[in-house]
Tab-separated table of C-alpha atoms in Angstrom:
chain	number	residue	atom	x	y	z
A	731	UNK	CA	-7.744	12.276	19.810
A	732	UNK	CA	-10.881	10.061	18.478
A	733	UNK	CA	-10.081	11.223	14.973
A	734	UNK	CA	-6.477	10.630	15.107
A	735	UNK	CA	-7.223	7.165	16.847
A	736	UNK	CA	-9.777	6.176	14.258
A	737	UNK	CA	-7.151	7.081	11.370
A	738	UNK	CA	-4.426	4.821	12.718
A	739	UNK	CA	-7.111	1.901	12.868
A	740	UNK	CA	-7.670	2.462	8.932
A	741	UNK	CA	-4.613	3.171	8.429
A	742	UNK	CA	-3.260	0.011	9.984
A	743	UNK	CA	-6.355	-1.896	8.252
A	744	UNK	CA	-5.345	-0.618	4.757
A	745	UNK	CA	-1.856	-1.735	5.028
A	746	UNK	CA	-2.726	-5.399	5.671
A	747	UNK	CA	-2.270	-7.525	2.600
A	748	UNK	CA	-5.542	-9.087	3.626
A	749	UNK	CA	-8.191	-6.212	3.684
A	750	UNK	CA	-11.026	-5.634	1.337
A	751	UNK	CA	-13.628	-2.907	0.855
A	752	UNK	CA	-17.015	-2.867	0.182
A	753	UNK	CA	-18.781	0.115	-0.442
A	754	UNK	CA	-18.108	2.971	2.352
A	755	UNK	CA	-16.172	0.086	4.615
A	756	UNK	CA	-13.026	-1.261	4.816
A	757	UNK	CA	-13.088	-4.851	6.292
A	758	UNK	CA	-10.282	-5.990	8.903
A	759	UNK	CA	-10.240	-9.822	7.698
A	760	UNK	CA	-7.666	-12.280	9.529
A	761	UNK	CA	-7.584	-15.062	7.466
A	762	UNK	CA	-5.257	-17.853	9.793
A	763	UNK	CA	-7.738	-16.054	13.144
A	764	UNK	CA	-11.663	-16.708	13.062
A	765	UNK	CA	-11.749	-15.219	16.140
A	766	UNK	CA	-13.904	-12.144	15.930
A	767	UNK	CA	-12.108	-9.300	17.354
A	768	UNK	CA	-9.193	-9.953	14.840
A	769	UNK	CA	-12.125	-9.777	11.569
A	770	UNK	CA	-14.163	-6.199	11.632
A	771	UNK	CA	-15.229	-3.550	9.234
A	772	UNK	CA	-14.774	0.440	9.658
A	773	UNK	CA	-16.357	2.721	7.592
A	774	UNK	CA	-14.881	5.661	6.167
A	775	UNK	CA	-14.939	9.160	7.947
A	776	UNK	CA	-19.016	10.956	7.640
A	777	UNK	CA	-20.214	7.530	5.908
A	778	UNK	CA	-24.156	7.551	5.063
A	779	UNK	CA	-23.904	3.467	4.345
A	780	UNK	CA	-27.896	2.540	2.506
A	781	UNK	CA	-29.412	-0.741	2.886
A	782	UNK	CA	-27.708	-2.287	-0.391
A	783	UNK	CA	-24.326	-1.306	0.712
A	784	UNK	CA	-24.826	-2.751	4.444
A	785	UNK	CA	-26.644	-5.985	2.457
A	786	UNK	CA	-22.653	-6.076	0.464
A	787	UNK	CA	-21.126	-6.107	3.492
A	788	UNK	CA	-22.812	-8.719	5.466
A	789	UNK	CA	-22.649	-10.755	2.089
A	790	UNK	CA	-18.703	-10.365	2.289
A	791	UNK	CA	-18.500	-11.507	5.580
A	792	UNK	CA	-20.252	-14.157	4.947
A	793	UNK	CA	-18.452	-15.555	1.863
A	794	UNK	CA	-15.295	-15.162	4.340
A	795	UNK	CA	-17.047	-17.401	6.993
A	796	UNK	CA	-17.043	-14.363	9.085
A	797	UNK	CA	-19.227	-13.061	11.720
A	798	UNK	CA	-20.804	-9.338	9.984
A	799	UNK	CA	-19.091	-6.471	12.416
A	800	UNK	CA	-17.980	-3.562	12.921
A	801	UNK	CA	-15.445	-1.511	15.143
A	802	UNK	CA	-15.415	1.734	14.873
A	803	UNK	CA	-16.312	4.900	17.206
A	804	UNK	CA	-19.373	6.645	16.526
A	805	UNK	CA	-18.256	10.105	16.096
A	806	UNK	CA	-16.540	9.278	13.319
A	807	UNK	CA	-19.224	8.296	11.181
A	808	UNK	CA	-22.677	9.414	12.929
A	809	UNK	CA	-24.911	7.812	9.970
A	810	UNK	CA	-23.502	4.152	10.336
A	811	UNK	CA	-24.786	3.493	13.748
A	812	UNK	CA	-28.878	3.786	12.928
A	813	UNK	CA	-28.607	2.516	9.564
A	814	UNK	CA	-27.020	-0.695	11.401
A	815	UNK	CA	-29.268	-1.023	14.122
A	816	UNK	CA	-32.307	-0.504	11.180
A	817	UNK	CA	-30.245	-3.598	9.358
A	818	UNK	CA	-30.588	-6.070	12.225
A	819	UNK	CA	-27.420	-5.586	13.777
A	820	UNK	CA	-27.105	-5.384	17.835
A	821	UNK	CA	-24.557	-3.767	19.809
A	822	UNK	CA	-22.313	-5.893	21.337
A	823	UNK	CA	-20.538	-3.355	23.562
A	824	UNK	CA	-19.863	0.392	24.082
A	825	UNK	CA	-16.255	0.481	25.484
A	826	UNK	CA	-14.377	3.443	26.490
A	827	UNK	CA	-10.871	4.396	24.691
A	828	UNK	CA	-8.090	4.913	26.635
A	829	UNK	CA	-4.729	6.955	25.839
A	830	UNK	CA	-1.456	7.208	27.178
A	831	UNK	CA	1.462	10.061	26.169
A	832	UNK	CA	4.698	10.058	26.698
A	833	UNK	CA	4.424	12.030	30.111
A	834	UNK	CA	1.812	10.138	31.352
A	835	UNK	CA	3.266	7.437	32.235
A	836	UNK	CA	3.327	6.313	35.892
A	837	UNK	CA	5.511	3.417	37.401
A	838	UNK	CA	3.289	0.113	38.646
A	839	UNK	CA	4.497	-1.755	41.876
A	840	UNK	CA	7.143	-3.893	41.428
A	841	UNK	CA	6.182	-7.814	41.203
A	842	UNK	CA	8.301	-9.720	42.984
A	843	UNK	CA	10.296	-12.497	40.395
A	844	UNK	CA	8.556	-11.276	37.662
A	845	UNK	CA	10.810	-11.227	34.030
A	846	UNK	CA	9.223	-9.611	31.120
A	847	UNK	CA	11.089	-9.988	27.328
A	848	UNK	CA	9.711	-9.937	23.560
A	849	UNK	CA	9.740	-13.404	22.481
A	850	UNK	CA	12.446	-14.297	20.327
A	851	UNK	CA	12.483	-18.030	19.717
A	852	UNK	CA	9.526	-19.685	18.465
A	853	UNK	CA	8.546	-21.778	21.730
A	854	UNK	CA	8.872	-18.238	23.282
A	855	UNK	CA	6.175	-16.965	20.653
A	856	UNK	CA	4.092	-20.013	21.007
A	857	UNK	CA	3.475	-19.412	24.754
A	858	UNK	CA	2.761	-15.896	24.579
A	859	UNK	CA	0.052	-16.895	22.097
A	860	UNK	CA	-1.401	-19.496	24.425
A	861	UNK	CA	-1.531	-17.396	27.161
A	862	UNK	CA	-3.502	-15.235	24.708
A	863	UNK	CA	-5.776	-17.814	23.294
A	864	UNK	CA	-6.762	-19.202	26.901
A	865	UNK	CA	-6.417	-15.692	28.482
A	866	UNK	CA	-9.586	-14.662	25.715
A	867	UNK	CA	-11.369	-18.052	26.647
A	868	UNK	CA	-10.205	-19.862	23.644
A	869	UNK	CA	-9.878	-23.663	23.704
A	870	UNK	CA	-6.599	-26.120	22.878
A	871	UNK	CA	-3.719	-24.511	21.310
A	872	UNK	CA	-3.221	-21.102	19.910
A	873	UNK	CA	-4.200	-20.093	16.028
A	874	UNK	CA	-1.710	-19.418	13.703
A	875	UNK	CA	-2.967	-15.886	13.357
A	876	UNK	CA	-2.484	-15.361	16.967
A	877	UNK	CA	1.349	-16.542	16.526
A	878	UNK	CA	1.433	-14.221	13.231
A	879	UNK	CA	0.094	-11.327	14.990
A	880	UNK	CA	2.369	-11.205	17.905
A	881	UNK	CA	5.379	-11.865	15.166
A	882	UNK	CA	4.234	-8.973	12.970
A	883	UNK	CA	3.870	-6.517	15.734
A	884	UNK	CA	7.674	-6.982	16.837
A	885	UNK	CA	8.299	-6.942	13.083
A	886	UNK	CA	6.796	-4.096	11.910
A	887	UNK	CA	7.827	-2.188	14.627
A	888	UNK	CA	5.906	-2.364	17.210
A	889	UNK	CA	6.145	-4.670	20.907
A	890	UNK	CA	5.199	-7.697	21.938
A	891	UNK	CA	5.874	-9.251	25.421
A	892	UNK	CA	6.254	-12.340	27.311
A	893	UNK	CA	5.874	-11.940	30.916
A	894	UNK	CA	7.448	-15.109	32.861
A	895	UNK	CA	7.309	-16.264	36.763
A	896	UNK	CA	8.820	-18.941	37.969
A	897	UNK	CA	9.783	-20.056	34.395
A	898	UNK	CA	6.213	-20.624	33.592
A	899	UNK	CA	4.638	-18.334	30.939
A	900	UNK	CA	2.597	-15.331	33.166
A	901	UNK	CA	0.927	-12.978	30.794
A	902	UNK	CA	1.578	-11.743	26.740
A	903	UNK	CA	0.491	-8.664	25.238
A	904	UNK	CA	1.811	-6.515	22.418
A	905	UNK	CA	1.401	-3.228	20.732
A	906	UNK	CA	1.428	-2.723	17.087
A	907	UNK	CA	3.160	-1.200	14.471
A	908	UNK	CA	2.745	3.151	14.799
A	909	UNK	CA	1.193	5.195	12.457
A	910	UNK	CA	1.528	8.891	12.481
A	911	UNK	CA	3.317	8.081	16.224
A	912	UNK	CA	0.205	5.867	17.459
A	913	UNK	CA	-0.153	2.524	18.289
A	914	UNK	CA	-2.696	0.309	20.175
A	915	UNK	CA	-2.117	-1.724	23.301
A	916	UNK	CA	-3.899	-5.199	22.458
A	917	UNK	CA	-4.110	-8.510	23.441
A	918	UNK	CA	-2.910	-8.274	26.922
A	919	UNK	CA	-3.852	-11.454	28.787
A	920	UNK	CA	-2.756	-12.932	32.169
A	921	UNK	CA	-2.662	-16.852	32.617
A	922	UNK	CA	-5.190	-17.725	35.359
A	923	UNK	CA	-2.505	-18.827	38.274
A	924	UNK	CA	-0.713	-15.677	38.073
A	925	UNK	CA	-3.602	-13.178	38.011
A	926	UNK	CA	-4.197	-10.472	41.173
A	927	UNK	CA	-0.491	-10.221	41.565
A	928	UNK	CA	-0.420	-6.500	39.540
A	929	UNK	CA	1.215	-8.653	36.150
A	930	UNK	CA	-1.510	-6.999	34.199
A	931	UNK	CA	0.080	-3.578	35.297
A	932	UNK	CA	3.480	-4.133	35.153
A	933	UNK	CA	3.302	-6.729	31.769
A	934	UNK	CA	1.286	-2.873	30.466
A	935	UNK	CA	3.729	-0.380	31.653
A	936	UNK	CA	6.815	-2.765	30.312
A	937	UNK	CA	4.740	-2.670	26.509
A	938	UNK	CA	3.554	1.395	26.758
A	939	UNK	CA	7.234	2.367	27.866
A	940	UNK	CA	9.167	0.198	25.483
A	941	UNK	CA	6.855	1.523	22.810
A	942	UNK	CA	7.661	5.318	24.004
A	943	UNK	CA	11.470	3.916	23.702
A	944	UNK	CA	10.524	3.450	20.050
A	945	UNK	CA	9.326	6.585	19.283
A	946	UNK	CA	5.664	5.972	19.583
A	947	UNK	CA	4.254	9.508	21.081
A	948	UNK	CA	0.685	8.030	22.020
A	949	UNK	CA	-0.715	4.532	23.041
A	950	UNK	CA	-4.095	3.659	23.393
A	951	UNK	CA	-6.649	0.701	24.365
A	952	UNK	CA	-9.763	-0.354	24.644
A	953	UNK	CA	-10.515	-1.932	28.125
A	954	UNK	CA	-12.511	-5.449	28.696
A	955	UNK	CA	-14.027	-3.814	31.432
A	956	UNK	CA	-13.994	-1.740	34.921
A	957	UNK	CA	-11.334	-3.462	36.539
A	958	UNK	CA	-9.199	-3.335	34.050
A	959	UNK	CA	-9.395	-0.188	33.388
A	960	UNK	CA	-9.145	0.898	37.033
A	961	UNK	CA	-5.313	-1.091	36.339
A	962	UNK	CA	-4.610	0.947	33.271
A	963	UNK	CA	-5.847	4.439	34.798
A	964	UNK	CA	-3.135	3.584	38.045
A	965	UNK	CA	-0.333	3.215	35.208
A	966	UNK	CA	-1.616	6.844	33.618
A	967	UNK	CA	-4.246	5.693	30.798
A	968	UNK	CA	-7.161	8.102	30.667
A	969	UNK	CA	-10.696	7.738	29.136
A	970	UNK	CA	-10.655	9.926	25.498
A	971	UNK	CA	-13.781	8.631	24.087
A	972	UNK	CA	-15.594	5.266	23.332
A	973	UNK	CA	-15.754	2.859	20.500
A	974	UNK	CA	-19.078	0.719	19.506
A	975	UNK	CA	-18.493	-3.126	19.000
A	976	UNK	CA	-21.449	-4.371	16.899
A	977	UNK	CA	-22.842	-7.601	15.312
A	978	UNK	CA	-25.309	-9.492	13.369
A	979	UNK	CA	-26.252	-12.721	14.719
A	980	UNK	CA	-25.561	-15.388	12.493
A	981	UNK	CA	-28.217	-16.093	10.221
């Protein structure tokens, strides 16, 4: 499952209009998002990266006005991790990778008054995206990117959601467009006022079913941390591997 997960990120990576390469990498780059989840490099399967490649890619960043990093899980490329850590670069997490298939499923507790739609007007977009941008401890209103990617997801084929209580905007997420029958459970955020109420559950459930509904066969994630993952193991997620998040300090 880490192989086939690490091909859809590549895969999804090579199909945006917006990625480069540089030597053994292929760099993620957002260019309406700065923020730096939405701008990474993966290197290609068994890379051996040497100092004058890693120098080309923290010189691309850089002339993008982007933080040098990389997303990628270490079994796919065992030679990029020490020749990183020998360039400077510090590991900014080690987070597990969780999948879902079609029969693994499991139903969350209901949530009393709780409505859950894709956005389809643009006001509807814009407040999934600030529930995003806040829920991810952004500041004032949300990027265009963050509109763009919540647009191209339902697009392209995949989900995006707009949880509502009360009329007021609850929680977003979305899953993006499948390859090979994956797709990736992202930017799930709850607004502060309506968080411990199980809308994180329910707001994932309504995303990972709709995408089954689709025709996706798997969906994975990569958790923010132990609670939430304890929410996405009760809706079936299980741990298939882990995925290294690492940076170079601005210079």
């Amino acid at each position: 499952m880490d192989t086939a997960i690490q091909n859809y990120v590549r895969t999804l990576t090579l199909r945006s209009p917006d990625h480069y390469r540089v030597g053994p990498f292929t760099v993620r780059h957002n260019p309406g998002w700065e923020l730096k989840f939405a701008n990474y490099a993966i290197p290609d399967q068994g890379a051996e990266p040497t100092e004058r490649d890693i120098a080309g890619l923290v010189e691309a960043f850089r002339e993008h006005d982007r933080l040098p990093r990389l997303e990628f899980l270490p079994a796919w490329a065992p030679a990029v991790e020490p020749a990183l850590l020998a360039a400077g670069f510090t590991e900014e997490s080690r987070a597990p990778v969780m999948a879902c298939a079609v029969d693994g499923l499991l139903a969350p507790k209901p949530v009393d008054g709780l409505r859950i739609a894709e956005p389809v007007t643009t006001d509807e977009f814009a407040s999934a995206a600030a529930v995003q941008h806040t829920g991810f401890g952004g500041e004032g209103g949300p990027d265009d990117g963050e509109i763009a990617w919540l647009r191209g997801a339902t697009a392209d084929g995949g989900v995006s959601a707009l949880a509502t209580m009360g009329g007021l905007p609850a929680g977003a997420g979305g899953c993006s467009a499948p390859a090979d029958g994956i797709g990736e459970l992202a930017g799930l955020a709850v607004a502060d006022a309506f968080r411990r109420r199980g809308v994180g559950a329910a707001l994932s459930a309504w995303l990972t079913r709709t995408a089954f509904e689709r025709g996706f066969r798997t969906v994975w994630l990569e958790p923010g941390g132990p609670d939430v993952e304890r929410i996405y193991a009760s809706i079936g997620y299980r741990r298939t591997g882990e995925k290294l998040n690492i940076s170079l300090d601005p210079a």
